[in-house]
Tab-separated table of C-alpha atoms and ligand atoms in Angstrom:
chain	number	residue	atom	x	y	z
A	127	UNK	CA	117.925	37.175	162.251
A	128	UNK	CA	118.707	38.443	159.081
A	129	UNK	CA	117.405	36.906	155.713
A	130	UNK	CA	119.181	33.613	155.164
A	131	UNK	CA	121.778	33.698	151.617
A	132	UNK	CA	119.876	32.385	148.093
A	133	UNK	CA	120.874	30.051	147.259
A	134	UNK	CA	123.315	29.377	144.137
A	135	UNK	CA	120.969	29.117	141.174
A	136	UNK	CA	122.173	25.306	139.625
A	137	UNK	CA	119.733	25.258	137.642
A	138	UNK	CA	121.058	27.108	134.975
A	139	UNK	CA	123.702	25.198	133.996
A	140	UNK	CA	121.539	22.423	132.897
A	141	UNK	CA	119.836	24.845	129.853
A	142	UNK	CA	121.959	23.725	126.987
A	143	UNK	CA	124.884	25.924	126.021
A	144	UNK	CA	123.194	28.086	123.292
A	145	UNK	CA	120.457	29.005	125.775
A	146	UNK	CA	122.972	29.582	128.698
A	147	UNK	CA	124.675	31.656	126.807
A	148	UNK	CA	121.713	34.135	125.598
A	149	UNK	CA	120.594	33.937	129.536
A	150	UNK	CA	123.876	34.825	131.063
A	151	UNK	CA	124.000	38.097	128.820
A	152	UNK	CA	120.909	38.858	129.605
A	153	UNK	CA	120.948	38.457	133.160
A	154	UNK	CA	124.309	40.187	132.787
A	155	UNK	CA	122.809	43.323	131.083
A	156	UNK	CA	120.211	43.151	134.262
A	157	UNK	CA	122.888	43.351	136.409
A	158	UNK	CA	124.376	46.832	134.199
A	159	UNK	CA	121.362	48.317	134.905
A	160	UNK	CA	121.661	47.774	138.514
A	161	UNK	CA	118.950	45.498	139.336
A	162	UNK	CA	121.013	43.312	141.369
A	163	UNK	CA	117.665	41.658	142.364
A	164	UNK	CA	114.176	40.748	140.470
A	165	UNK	CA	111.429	39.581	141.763
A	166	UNK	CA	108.417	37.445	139.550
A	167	UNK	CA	105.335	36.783	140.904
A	168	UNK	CA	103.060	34.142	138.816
A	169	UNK	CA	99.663	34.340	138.564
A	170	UNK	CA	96.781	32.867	136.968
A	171	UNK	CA	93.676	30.841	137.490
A	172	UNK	CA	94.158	26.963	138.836
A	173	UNK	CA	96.315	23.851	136.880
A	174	UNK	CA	97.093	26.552	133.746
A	175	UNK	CA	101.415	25.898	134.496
A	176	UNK	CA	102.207	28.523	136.793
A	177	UNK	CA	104.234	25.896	138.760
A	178	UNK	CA	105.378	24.050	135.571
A	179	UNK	CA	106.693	27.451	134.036
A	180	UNK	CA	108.586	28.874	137.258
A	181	UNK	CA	110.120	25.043	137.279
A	182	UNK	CA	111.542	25.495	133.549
A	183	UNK	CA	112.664	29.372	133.949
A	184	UNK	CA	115.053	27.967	137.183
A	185	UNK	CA	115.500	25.057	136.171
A	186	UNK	CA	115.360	22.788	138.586
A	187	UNK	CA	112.021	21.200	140.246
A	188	UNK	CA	111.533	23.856	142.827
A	189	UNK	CA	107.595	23.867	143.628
A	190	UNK	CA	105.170	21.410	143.363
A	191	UNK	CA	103.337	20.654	140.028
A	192	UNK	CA	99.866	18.393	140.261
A	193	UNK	CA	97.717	17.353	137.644
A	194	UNK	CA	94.759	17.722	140.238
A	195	UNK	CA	93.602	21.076	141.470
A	196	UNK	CA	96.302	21.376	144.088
A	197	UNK	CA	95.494	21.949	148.180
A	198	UNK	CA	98.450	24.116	148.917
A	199	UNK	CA	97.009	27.362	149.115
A	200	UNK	CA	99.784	29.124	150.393
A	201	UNK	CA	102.005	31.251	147.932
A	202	UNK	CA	105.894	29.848	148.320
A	203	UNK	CA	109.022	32.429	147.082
A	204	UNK	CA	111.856	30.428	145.190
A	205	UNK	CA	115.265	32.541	145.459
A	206	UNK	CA	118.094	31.879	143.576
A	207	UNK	CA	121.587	34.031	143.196
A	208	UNK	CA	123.686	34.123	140.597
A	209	UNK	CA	127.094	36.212	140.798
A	210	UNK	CA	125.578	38.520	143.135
A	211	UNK	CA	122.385	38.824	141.153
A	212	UNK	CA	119.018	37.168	142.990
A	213	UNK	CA	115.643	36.034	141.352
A	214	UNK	CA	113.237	35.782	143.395
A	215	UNK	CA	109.985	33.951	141.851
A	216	UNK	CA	106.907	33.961	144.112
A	217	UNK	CA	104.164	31.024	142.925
A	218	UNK	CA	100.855	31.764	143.748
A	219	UNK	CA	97.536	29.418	144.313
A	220	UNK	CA	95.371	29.770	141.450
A	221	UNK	CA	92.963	32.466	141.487
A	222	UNK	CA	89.296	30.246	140.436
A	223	UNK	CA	87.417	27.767	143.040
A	224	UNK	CA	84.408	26.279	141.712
A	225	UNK	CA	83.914	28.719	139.395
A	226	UNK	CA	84.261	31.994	141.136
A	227	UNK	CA	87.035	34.454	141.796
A	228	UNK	CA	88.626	32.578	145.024
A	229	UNK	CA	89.080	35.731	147.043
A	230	UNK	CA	90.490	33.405	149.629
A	231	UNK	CA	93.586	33.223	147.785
A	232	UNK	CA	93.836	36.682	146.939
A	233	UNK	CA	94.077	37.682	149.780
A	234	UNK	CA	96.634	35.230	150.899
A	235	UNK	CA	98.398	36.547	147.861
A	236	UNK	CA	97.926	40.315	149.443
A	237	UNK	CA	98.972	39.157	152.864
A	238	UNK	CA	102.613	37.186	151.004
A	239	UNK	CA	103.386	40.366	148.898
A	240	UNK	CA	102.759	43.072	151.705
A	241	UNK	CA	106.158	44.872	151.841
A	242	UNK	CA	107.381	43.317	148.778
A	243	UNK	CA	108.512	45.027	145.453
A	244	UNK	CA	107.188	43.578	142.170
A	245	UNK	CA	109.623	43.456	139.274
A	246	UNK	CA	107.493	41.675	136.841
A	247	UNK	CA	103.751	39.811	137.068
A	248	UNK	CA	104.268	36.532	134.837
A	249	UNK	CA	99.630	36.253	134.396
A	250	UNK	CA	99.455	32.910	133.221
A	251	UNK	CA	97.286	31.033	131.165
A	252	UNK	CA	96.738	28.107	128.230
A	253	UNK	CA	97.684	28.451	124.617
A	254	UNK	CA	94.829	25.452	123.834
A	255	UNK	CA	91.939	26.806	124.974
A	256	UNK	CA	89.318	28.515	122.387
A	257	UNK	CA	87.220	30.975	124.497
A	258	UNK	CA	87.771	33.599	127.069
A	259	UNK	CA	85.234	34.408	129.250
A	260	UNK	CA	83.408	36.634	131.749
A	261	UNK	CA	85.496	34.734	134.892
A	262	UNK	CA	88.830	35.723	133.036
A	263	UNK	CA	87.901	39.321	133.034
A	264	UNK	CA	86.908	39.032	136.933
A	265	UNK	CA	89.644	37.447	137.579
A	266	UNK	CA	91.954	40.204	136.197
A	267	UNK	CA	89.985	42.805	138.080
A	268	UNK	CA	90.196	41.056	141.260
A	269	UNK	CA	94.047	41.465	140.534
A	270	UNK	CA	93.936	45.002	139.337
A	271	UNK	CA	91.137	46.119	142.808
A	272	UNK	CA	94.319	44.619	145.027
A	273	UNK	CA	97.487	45.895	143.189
A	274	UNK	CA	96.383	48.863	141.117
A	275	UNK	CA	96.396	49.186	137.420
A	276	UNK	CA	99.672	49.982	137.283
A	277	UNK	CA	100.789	46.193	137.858
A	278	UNK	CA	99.860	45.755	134.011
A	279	UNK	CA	102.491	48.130	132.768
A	280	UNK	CA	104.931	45.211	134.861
A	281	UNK	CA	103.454	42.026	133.048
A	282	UNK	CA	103.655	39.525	130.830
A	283	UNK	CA	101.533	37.153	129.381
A	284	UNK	CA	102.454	33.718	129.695
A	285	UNK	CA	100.599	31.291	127.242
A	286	UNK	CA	101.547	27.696	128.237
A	287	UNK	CA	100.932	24.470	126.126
A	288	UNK	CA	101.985	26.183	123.310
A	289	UNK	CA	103.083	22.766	121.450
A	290	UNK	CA	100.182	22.404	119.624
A	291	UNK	CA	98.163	21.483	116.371
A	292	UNK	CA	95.895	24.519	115.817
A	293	UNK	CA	92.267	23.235	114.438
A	294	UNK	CA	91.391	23.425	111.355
A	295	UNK	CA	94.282	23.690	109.924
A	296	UNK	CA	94.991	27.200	111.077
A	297	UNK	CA	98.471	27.854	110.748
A	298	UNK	CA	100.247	28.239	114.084
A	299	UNK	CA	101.302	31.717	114.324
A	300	UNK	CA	97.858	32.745	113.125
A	301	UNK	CA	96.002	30.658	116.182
A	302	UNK	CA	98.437	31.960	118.847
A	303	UNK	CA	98.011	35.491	117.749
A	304	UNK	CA	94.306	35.631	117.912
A	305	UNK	CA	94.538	33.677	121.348
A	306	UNK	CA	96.884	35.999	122.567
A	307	UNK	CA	94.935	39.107	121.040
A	308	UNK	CA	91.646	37.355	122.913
A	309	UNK	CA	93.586	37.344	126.364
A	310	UNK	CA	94.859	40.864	125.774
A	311	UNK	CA	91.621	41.889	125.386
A	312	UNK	CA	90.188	40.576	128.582
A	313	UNK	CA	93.186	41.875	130.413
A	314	UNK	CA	92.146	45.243	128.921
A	315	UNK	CA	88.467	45.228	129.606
A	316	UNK	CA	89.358	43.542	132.915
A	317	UNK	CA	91.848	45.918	134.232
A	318	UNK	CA	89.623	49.104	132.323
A	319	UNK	CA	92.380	50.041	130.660
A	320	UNK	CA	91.349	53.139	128.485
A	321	UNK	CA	92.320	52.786	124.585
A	322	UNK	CA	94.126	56.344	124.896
A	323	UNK	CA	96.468	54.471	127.411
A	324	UNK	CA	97.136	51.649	125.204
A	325	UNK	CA	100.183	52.051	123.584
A	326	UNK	CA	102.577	52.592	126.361
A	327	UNK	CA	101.523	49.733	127.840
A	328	UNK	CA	101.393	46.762	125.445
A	329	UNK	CA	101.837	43.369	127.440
A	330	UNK	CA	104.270	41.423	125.817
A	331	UNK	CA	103.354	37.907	125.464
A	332	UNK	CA	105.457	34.430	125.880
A	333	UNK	CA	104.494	30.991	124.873
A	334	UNK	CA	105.937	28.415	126.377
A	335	UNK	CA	105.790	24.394	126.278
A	336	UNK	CA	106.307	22.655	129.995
A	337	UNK	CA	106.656	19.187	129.156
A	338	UNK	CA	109.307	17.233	128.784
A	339	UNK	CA	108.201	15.952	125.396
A	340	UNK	CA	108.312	19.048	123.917
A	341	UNK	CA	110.396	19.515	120.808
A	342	UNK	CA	114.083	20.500	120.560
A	343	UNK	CA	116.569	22.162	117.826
A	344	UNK	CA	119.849	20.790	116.990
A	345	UNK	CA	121.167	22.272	119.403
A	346	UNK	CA	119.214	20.800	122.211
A	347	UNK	CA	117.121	23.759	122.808
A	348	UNK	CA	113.063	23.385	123.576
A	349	UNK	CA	111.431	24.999	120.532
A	350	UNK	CA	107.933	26.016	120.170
A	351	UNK	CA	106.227	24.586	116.499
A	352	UNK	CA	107.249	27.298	114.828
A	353	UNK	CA	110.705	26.646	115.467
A	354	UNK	CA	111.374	29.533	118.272
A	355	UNK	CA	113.102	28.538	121.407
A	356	UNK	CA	111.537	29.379	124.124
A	357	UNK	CA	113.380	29.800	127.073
A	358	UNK	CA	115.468	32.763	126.013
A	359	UNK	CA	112.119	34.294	124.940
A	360	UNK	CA	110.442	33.728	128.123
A	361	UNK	CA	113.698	35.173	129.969
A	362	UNK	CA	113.981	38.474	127.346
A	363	UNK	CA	110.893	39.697	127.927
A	364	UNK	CA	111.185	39.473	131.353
A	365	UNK	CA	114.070	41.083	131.847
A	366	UNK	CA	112.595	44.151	128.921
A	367	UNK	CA	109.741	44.364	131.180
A	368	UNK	CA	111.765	44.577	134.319
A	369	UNK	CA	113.741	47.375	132.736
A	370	UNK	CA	110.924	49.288	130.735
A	371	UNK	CA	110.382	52.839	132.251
A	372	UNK	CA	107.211	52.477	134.323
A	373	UNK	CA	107.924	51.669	137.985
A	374	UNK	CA	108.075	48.450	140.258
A	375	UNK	CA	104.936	47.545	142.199
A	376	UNK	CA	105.795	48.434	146.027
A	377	UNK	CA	103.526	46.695	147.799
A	378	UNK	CA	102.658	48.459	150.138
A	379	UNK	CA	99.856	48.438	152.968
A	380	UNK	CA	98.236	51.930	151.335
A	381	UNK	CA	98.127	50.128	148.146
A	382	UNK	CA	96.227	47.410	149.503
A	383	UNK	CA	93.741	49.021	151.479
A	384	UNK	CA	92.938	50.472	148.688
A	385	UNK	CA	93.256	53.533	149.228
A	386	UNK	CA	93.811	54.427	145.586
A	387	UNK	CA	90.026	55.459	145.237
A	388	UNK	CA	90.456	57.188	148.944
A	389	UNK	CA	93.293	59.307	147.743
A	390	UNK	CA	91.140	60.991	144.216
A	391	UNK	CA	88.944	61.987	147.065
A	392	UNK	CA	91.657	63.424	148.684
A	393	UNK	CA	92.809	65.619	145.983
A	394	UNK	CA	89.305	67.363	146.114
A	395	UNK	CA	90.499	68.579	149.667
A	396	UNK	CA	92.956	71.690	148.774
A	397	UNK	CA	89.836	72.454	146.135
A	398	UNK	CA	87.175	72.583	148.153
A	399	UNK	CA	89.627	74.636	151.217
A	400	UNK	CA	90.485	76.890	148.569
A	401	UNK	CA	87.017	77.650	147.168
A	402	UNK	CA	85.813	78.048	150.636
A	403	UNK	CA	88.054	80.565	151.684
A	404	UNK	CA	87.208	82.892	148.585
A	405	UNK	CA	83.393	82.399	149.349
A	406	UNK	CA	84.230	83.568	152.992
A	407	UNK	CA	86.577	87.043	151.634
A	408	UNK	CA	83.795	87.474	149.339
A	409	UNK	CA	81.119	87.690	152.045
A	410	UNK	CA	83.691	89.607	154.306
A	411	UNK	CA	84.499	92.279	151.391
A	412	UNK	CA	80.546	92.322	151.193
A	413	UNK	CA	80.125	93.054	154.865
A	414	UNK	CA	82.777	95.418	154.315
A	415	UNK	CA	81.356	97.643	151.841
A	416	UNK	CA	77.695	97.620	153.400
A	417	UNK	CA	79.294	98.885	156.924
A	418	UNK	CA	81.652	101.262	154.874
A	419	UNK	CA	78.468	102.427	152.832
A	420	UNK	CA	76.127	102.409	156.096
A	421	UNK	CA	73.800	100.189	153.956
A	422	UNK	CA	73.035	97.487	156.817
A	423	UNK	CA	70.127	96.713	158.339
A	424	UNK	CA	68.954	99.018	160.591
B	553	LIG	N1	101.346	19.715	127.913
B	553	LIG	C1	101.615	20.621	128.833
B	553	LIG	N2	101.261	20.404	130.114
B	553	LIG	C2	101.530	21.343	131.031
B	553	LIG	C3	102.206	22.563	130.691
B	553	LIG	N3	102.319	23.302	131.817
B	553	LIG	C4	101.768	22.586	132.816
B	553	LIG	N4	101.300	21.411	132.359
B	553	LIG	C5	100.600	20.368	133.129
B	553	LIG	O1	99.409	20.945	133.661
B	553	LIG	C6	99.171	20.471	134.977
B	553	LIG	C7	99.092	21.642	135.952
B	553	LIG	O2	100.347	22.280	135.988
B	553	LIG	P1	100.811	23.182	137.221
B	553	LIG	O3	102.131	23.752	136.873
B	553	LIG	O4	100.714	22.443	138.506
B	553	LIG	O5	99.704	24.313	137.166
B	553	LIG	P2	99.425	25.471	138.237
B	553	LIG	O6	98.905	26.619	137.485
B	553	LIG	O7	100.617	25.689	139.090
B	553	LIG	O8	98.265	24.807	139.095
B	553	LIG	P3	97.749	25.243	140.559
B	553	LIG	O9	98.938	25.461	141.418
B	553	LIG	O10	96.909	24.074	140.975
B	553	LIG	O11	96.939	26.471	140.365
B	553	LIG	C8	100.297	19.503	135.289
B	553	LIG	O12	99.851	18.205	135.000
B	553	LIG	C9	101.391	19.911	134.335
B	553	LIG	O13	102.254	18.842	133.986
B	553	LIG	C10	102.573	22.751	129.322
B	553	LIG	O14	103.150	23.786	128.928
B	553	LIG	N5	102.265	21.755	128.449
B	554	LIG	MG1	100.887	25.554	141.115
């Protein structure tokens, strides 16, 4: 049985017209590229919006949003098509139980993505919260250990609850930069990404605002405080990362197993061969010259 037709994506015709608009050429230039399809997968620790955000990128209700830490463990893929172009958006279980890395769910995650190619990683997390912590870098390792580094040169930052009154009277663009430069960071020092490797992989960063009280422009669109609307944001830089020239994340069972750290062992191999075989001539040419020189041992 072959894999049942997406199907139409609806959604997108309730965005208001302005934001239709901006998505349809950019889906459009997608589509000039050739990437007829593009596959998200969203992850993040537990109740940050990961359901919430895939909701408002399709546009229609399509996975299950809780206020409570939710008991579906199980990652779910969302496809829609849209004149012969298909998003695929894969929601994951958050990656934190009771504190700890909830391996559990990783590797459900592994098991879900085995054979699949990564377009983009949407790594989720809150606008509104002050600190990040040891747990955020462990978290981002655990992701790194199962898909490779690589997987940060196809992500995005996804900052949710971004309509918000920044303490102190901070002014808003200041507060989300140094939240998103704190998040960065532990996505570096989590994923031990070198500083020398650091500019051709900057991680573009999104804020977005779920709810349905958040704030609109004239011309019905959902704007952020400082006025920007979101949605095309949110769909641009996923569609620049998508296109930007490092690869797609096959995922594939040699990634997995991890045999990223097996294969620098491997490249020893020809090394070692090689320097073996001189040591051996060397001895031979040695052997050589005594017999030749009647030097041996008598
Ligand atoms: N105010 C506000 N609330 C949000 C936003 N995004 C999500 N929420 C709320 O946060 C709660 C958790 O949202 P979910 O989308 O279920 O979060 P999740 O990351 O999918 O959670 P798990 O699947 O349990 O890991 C829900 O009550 C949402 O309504 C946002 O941008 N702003
Ligand atoms: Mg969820």
């Amino acid at each position: 049985m072959g894999t049942p037709l997406p199907r139409e994506w609806l959604g997108l015709q309730q965005f208001p017209a302005a934001t239709q608009t901006k998505l349809f050429e950019l889906l459009g230039k997608l589509k000039q590229e050739n990437a007829n399809t593009l596959t998200i997968v969203v992850m993040g620790k537990g109740g940050v919006g990961k359901s919430s955000t895939i909701n408002s990128l399709i546009g229609e209700q399509v996975v299950r949003v809780t206020a409570f830490q939710s008991e579906g463990l199980r990652p779910v893929m969302v496809s829609r098509s849209w004149a012969g172009f298909t998003l695929n958006v894969i929601d994951t279980p958050g990656l934190v139980e009771a504190g700890y890395v909830n391996h559990q769910a990783l590797e459900l995650i592994k098991g879900f993505l085995l054979n699949k190619t990564i377009d983009v990683l949407l790594y989720v997390d809150r606008l509104d919260v002050y600190r990040v912590d040891n747990l955020d870098k462990q978290i981002i390792r655990a992701i790194t250990n199962s898909f490779g580094k690589e997987i940060w040169r196809k992500s995005l930052l996804v900052l949710t609850h971004a309509q918000l009154c920044p303490p102190d009277g901070l002014n808003y663009d200041v507060f989300s930069s140094k939240r998103s430069e704190g998040v960065l960071k532990a996505i570096r020092m989590g994923a031990r990404i070198r500083k020398m490797d650091l500019e051709d992989s900057v991680i573009p960063v999104v804020l977005v605002e779920n709810t349905g009280r958040c704030n609109k422009n004239d011309i019905d669109e959902k704007i952020l405080p400082n006025g920007e609307a979101w949605v095309p944001n949110l769909v641009k830089a996923i569609t620049g990362v998508a296109t930007n020239k490092s690869r797609a994340i096959v995922v594939s069972k040699k990634l997995l197993d991890g045999s990223d750290a097996n294969d620098k062992g491997k490249l020893w191999i020809p090394v070692i061969l090689g320097v073996q075989w001189l040591v051996l001539k060397w001895i031979q040419g040695a052997i050589k010259k005594d017999i030749a020189t009647g030097s041996g041992p008598l």
